[in-house]
Tab-separated table of C-alpha atoms and ligand atoms in Angstrom:
chain	number	residue	atom	x	y	z
A	1	MET	CA	9.063	3.328	10.585
A	2	ASN	CA	7.073	6.527	10.140
A	3	MET	CA	3.722	6.766	11.874
A	4	LEU	CA	0.350	6.834	10.141
A	5	GLU	CA	-1.649	10.014	10.708
A	6	ILE	CA	-5.390	10.198	10.073
A	7	GLY	CA	-7.200	13.371	11.097
A	8	ASN	CA	-5.760	14.224	14.501
A	9	LYS	CA	-4.826	10.633	15.394
A	10	THR	CA	-1.514	8.853	15.023
A	11	PHE	CA	-0.959	5.106	14.682
A	12	ARG	CA	2.107	2.847	14.749
A	13	SER	CA	0.367	0.005	12.941
A	14	ARG	CA	-0.622	0.397	9.310
A	15	LEU	CA	-2.888	-2.645	9.331
A	16	MET	CA	-6.596	-2.224	10.037
A	17	LEU	CA	-8.877	-5.196	10.544
A	18	GLY	CA	-12.542	-5.807	9.912
A	19	THR	CA	-14.561	-7.729	12.472
A	20	GLY	CA	-16.847	-10.034	10.473
A	21	LYS	CA	-16.879	-13.713	9.549
A	22	TYR	CA	-14.528	-15.156	12.215
A	23	PRO	CA	-15.235	-18.737	13.336
A	24	SER	CA	-15.405	-17.609	16.980
A	25	PHE	CA	-14.873	-14.571	19.217
A	26	ASP	CA	-11.920	-16.291	20.831
A	27	MET	CA	-10.221	-16.857	17.472
A	28	GLN	CA	-10.955	-13.268	16.507
A	29	LYS	CA	-9.530	-11.918	19.748
A	30	ARG	CA	-6.293	-13.848	19.246
A	31	ALA	CA	-6.027	-12.791	15.598
A	32	VAL	CA	-6.584	-9.147	16.494
A	33	GLU	CA	-3.955	-9.303	19.241
A	34	VAL	CA	-1.291	-10.982	17.138
A	35	SER	CA	-1.900	-8.581	14.224
A	36	GLU	CA	-0.901	-5.610	16.429
A	37	THR	CA	-3.598	-3.592	14.687
A	38	GLU	CA	-4.711	-0.395	16.381
A	39	ILE	CA	-7.843	0.203	14.309
A	40	LEU	CA	-10.840	-2.114	14.158
A	41	THR	CA	-13.719	-1.402	11.857
A	42	PHE	CA	-17.194	-2.756	12.374
A	43	ALA	CA	-20.565	-2.425	10.689
A	44	VAL	CA	-22.787	-0.394	12.984
A	45	ARG	CA	-25.836	-2.058	11.467
A	46	ARG	CA	-24.578	-5.589	11.899
A	47	MET	CA	-23.140	-5.405	15.379
A	48	ASP	CA	-25.823	-5.003	17.963
A	49	ILE	CA	-23.811	-2.795	20.249
A	50	PHE	CA	-26.930	-1.698	22.034
A	51	ASP	CA	-28.179	-5.141	23.077
A	52	GLU	CA	-26.569	-6.117	26.377
A	53	GLU	CA	-27.857	-9.702	26.051
A	54	GLU	CA	-25.994	-10.331	22.790
A	55	PRO	CA	-22.353	-11.484	22.801
A	56	ASN	CA	-20.222	-8.686	21.458
A	57	LEU	CA	-16.616	-8.672	20.326
A	58	LEU	CA	-16.108	-5.223	21.803
A	59	GLU	CA	-16.642	-6.662	25.289
A	60	GLU	CA	-13.843	-9.172	24.713
A	61	LEU	CA	-11.196	-6.625	23.870
A	62	ASP	CA	-9.199	-4.134	25.876
A	63	LEU	CA	-10.684	-1.080	24.206
A	64	GLN	CA	-7.908	1.166	25.510
A	65	LYS	CA	-5.670	-0.487	22.928
A	66	TYR	CA	-7.821	0.101	19.851
A	67	SER	CA	-9.482	2.882	17.917
A	68	LEU	CA	-12.892	1.801	16.735
A	69	LEU	CA	-13.785	2.765	13.215
A	70	PRO	CA	-17.542	2.390	12.727
A	71	ASN	CA	-18.554	1.899	9.112
A	72	THR	CA	-21.759	2.420	7.203
A	73	ALA	CA	-21.862	-1.056	5.611
A	74	GLY	CA	-25.373	-1.948	4.528
A	75	ALA	CA	-26.104	1.572	3.277
A	76	LYS	CA	-27.182	1.933	-0.332
A	77	THR	CA	-27.918	5.649	-0.254
A	78	ALA	CA	-26.182	8.689	1.180
A	79	GLU	CA	-29.162	9.263	3.449
A	80	GLU	CA	-28.819	5.789	4.999
A	81	ALA	CA	-25.066	6.199	5.445
A	82	VAL	CA	-25.506	9.527	7.193
A	83	ARG	CA	-28.154	8.056	9.480
A	84	ILE	CA	-25.844	5.167	10.445
A	85	ALA	CA	-22.947	7.552	11.111
A	86	ARG	CA	-25.100	9.722	13.363
A	87	LEU	CA	-26.224	6.615	15.262
A	88	ALA	CA	-22.601	5.585	15.823
A	89	HIS	CA	-21.742	9.053	17.058
A	90	ALA	CA	-24.784	9.270	19.327
A	91	SER	CA	-23.811	5.997	20.990
A	92	GLY	CA	-20.549	7.531	22.149
A	93	LEU	CA	-18.222	5.957	19.593
A	94	CYS	CA	-15.433	8.121	18.219
A	95	ASN	CA	-16.239	10.571	15.463
A	96	MET	CA	-14.237	8.716	12.818
A	97	ILE	CA	-16.459	7.087	10.231
A	98	LYS	CA	-15.747	4.850	7.285
A	99	VAL	CA	-18.210	5.812	4.586
A	100	GLU	CA	-19.315	2.805	2.572
A	101	VAL	CA	-22.274	3.063	0.202
A	102	ILE	CA	-22.725	0.016	-1.982
A	103	GLY	CA	-24.079	0.529	-5.497
A	104	CYS	CA	-24.221	-3.035	-6.832
A	105	ASP	CA	-25.260	-6.185	-4.969
A	106	LYS	CA	-23.295	-8.541	-7.192
A	107	THR	CA	-19.916	-6.798	-7.202
A	108	LEU	CA	-20.378	-4.855	-3.937
A	109	LEU	CA	-18.694	-1.935	-5.653
A	110	PRO	CA	-19.417	1.479	-4.151
A	111	ASP	CA	-21.886	3.959	-5.607
A	112	PRO	CA	-19.673	6.963	-6.454
A	113	PHE	CA	-22.462	9.555	-6.388
A	114	GLU	CA	-24.007	8.496	-3.085
A	115	THR	CA	-20.539	7.972	-1.599
A	116	MET	CA	-19.585	11.548	-2.474
A	117	LYS	CA	-22.871	12.940	-1.128
A	118	ALA	CA	-22.552	11.078	2.177
A	119	SER	CA	-18.885	12.065	2.603
A	120	VAL	CA	-19.618	15.757	2.048
A	121	GLN	CA	-22.555	15.732	4.473
A	122	LEU	CA	-20.563	13.970	7.210
A	123	LEU	CA	-17.642	16.357	6.777
A	124	GLU	CA	-20.069	19.229	7.286
A	125	GLU	CA	-21.228	17.555	10.497
A	126	GLY	CA	-17.662	17.404	11.814
A	127	PHE	CA	-16.848	13.714	11.328
A	128	THR	CA	-13.378	12.460	10.501
A	129	VAL	CA	-14.267	10.826	7.203
A	130	LEU	CA	-12.503	7.842	5.646
A	131	THR	CA	-14.154	7.025	2.350
A	132	TYR	CA	-14.294	3.586	0.756
A	133	THR	CA	-14.214	4.071	-3.001
A	134	SER	CA	-13.375	2.158	-6.147
A	135	ASP	CA	-9.914	2.725	-7.624
A	136	ASP	CA	-11.276	5.618	-9.707
A	137	VAL	CA	-8.466	8.178	-9.865
A	138	VAL	CA	-10.618	11.234	-10.558
A	139	LEU	CA	-13.161	10.386	-7.869
A	140	ALA	CA	-10.329	9.954	-5.359
A	141	LYS	CA	-9.076	13.452	-6.210
A	142	ARG	CA	-12.554	14.987	-5.942
A	143	LEU	CA	-13.065	13.368	-2.534
A	144	GLU	CA	-9.748	14.764	-1.358
A	145	GLU	CA	-10.704	18.233	-2.606
A	146	GLU	CA	-13.930	18.010	-0.592
A	147	GLY	CA	-11.808	17.425	2.496
A	148	VAL	CA	-12.094	13.731	3.376
A	149	HIS	CA	-9.399	12.582	5.791
A	150	ALA	CA	-8.441	9.352	4.003
A	151	ILE	CA	-9.217	7.610	0.730
A	152	MET	CA	-9.860	3.864	0.843
A	153	PRO	CA	-9.681	2.466	-2.678
A	154	GLY	CA	-10.554	-1.186	-3.135
A	155	ALA	CA	-7.878	-3.494	-4.490
A	156	SER	CA	-10.676	-5.699	-5.916
A	157	PRO	CA	-14.236	-6.577	-4.864
A	158	ILE	CA	-14.926	-7.112	-1.166
A	159	GLY	CA	-14.302	-10.677	-0.071
A	160	SER	CA	-12.959	-11.735	-3.488
A	161	GLY	CA	-9.333	-12.203	-2.413
A	162	GLN	CA	-8.307	-11.192	-5.940
A	163	GLY	CA	-5.553	-8.869	-4.733
A	164	ILE	CA	-4.639	-5.722	-6.645
A	165	VAL	CA	-6.261	-5.956	-10.062
A	166	ASN	CA	-5.215	-2.496	-11.231
A	167	PRO	CA	-1.890	-1.458	-9.716
A	168	MET	CA	-1.592	1.427	-12.156
A	169	ASN	CA	-4.763	3.127	-10.878
A	170	LEU	CA	-3.597	2.585	-7.337
A	171	GLU	CA	-0.248	4.186	-8.137
A	172	PHE	CA	-1.981	7.186	-9.737
A	173	ILE	CA	-4.173	7.627	-6.645
A	174	ILE	CA	-1.188	7.358	-4.307
A	175	GLU	CA	0.906	9.754	-6.372
A	176	GLN	CA	-1.733	12.489	-6.438
A	177	SER	CA	-2.849	12.179	-2.796
A	178	SER	CA	-1.733	14.308	0.075
A	179	ILE	CA	-4.055	12.456	2.459
A	180	PRO	CA	-3.585	8.834	3.565
A	181	VAL	CA	-4.481	6.126	1.048
A	182	ILE	CA	-5.657	2.952	2.768
A	183	VAL	CA	-6.166	0.008	0.422
A	184	ASP	CA	-9.442	-1.569	1.517
A	185	ALA	CA	-11.070	-4.769	0.242
A	186	GLY	CA	-9.956	-7.624	-1.965
A	187	ILE	CA	-6.603	-8.343	-0.311
A	188	GLY	CA	-6.093	-12.115	-0.532
A	189	SER	CA	-2.684	-12.782	0.969
A	190	PRO	CA	0.289	-11.034	2.607
A	191	LYS	CA	1.868	-10.724	-0.843
A	192	ASP	CA	-1.003	-8.417	-1.906
A	193	ALA	CA	-0.660	-6.353	1.253
A	194	ALA	CA	3.098	-6.018	0.820
A	195	TYR	CA	2.634	-5.064	-2.842
A	196	ALA	CA	0.154	-2.296	-1.998
A	197	MET	CA	2.491	-0.966	0.678
A	198	GLU	CA	5.469	-1.081	-1.697
A	199	LEU	CA	3.458	0.992	-4.156
A	200	GLY	CA	3.242	3.617	-1.412
A	201	ALA	CA	-0.127	2.951	0.211
A	202	ASP	CA	-0.294	4.338	3.745
A	203	GLY	CA	-2.142	1.354	5.137
A	204	ILE	CA	-4.290	-1.707	4.508
A	205	LEU	CA	-7.765	-2.572	5.708
A	206	LEU	CA	-8.751	-6.189	5.345
A	207	ASN	CA	-11.129	-8.717	6.767
A	208	THR	CA	-11.880	-11.876	4.773
A	209	ALA	CA	-8.273	-12.888	4.122
A	210	VAL	CA	-7.722	-13.262	7.871
A	211	SER	CA	-11.172	-14.174	9.201
A	212	SER	CA	-11.733	-16.896	6.595
A	213	ALA	CA	-8.183	-18.223	6.430
A	214	GLY	CA	-7.502	-21.857	7.384
A	215	HIS	CA	-5.764	-20.507	10.491
A	216	PRO	CA	-6.856	-16.905	11.149
A	217	VAL	CA	-4.312	-16.285	13.925
A	218	LYS	CA	-1.349	-17.326	11.773
A	219	MET	CA	-2.697	-15.330	8.840
A	220	ALA	CA	-3.117	-12.256	11.048
A	221	GLU	CA	0.557	-12.485	11.920
A	222	ALA	CA	1.506	-13.021	8.276
A	223	MET	CA	-0.484	-9.931	7.285
A	224	LYS	CA	1.212	-7.881	9.980
A	225	LEU	CA	4.599	-8.908	8.604
A	226	GLY	CA	3.513	-8.345	4.980
A	227	VAL	CA	2.369	-4.796	5.732
A	228	LYS	CA	5.569	-4.054	7.667
A	229	ALA	CA	7.814	-5.511	4.944
A	230	GLY	CA	6.036	-3.549	2.233
A	231	ARG	CA	6.267	-0.307	4.165
A	232	LEU	CA	9.937	-0.801	5.010
A	233	SER	CA	10.671	-1.549	1.374
A	234	TYR	CA	8.833	1.615	0.309
A	235	GLU	CA	10.781	3.716	2.797
A	236	ALA	CA	14.057	2.032	1.777
A	237	GLY	CA	13.469	2.643	-1.949
A	238	ARG	CA	13.608	-0.389	-4.193
A	239	ILE	CA	16.136	-0.681	-7.019
A	240	PRO	CA	14.911	0.346	-10.453
A	241	LYS	CA	13.998	-2.495	-12.823
A	242	LYS	CA	16.381	-2.891	-15.767
A	243	ILE	CA	16.030	-4.890	-18.966
A	244	TYR	CA	19.585	-6.299	-18.953
A	245	ALA	CA	21.766	-7.883	-16.315
A	246	SER	CA	24.394	-6.041	-14.298
A	247	LYS	CA	27.048	-8.002	-12.413
A	248	SER	CA	26.641	-8.249	-8.665
A	249	SER	CA	30.417	-8.204	-7.941
A	250	PRO	CA	32.677	-5.346	-9.046
A	251	GLU	CA	35.411	-6.405	-11.511
A	252	ILE	CA	38.130	-4.094	-10.153
A	253	GLY	CA	40.850	-6.075	-8.348
A	254	MET	CA	39.763	-9.441	-9.745
A	255	ILE	CA	42.537	-11.938	-10.510
A	256	LYS	CA	42.701	-12.447	-14.304
B	301	DXP	C1	-15.258	-1.958	2.156
B	301	DXP	C2	-15.380	-3.106	3.017
B	301	DXP	O1	-16.435	-3.494	3.433
B	301	DXP	C3	-14.152	-3.734	3.421
B	301	DXP	O2	-13.629	-3.076	4.525
B	301	DXP	C4	-14.286	-5.157	3.746
B	301	DXP	O3	-14.866	-5.327	4.988
B	301	DXP	C5	-12.952	-5.771	3.720
B	301	DXP	O4	-12.807	-6.362	2.515
B	301	DXP	P1	-12.164	-7.802	2.468
B	301	DXP	O5	-13.060	-8.685	3.259
B	301	DXP	O6	-12.121	-8.126	1.002
B	301	DXP	O7	-10.801	-7.686	3.071
């Protein structure tokens, strides 16, 4: 399978995991390991990485094996997002940042204007910027033109598990993009992940579907396989859909 390239980094795994809502650190550690993910995202504001007294997932993991992707969750304005990104950078974390600026408390959909403003500012400051956005096709293009390193369109609202509600928009975004498209948020099951990958997404970022599953470790493995199957299918090229049947066995040489 081809590798995933984001900025100047290369990854074998196309599955990225969030780090919230697991029943325990031990469960989370096992889920992360079995998923074979190489990128873990975490909310800088929610994880007290500076408090040595507090238990911290990052201490449980072999950090040589993972790239940490800090995100600006909790930000509602560009200014807040930029401040969070600078804090992450100042604390010695890598200079990749997932820009997430929420515009609506009920749907948790991103604010397109503040998202754009924050992305542009962080690009100017030299960050590798991965931007969480809605599945708005024009906004995705504008973000790419500004120079972001990856687009992260939501499949459906965060934590909803609704899967891909608008595959057509996702296909338009994928078709027009020359930067990685990582489907982020709303994935409910491995079927959704495989579908997104079959459509040509470059990767999947998910959290709730694994962390809140009945058995997070098994679901992490299922997601790994779903992402791999979808990618392999995309690279293999699926057969075109036809309206009518066509026989599976050739008729030449058949006994009449
Ligand atoms: C944008 C965002 O915050 C997502 O990364 C979220 O953490 C994952 O969404 P799900 O929990 O729906 O997978």
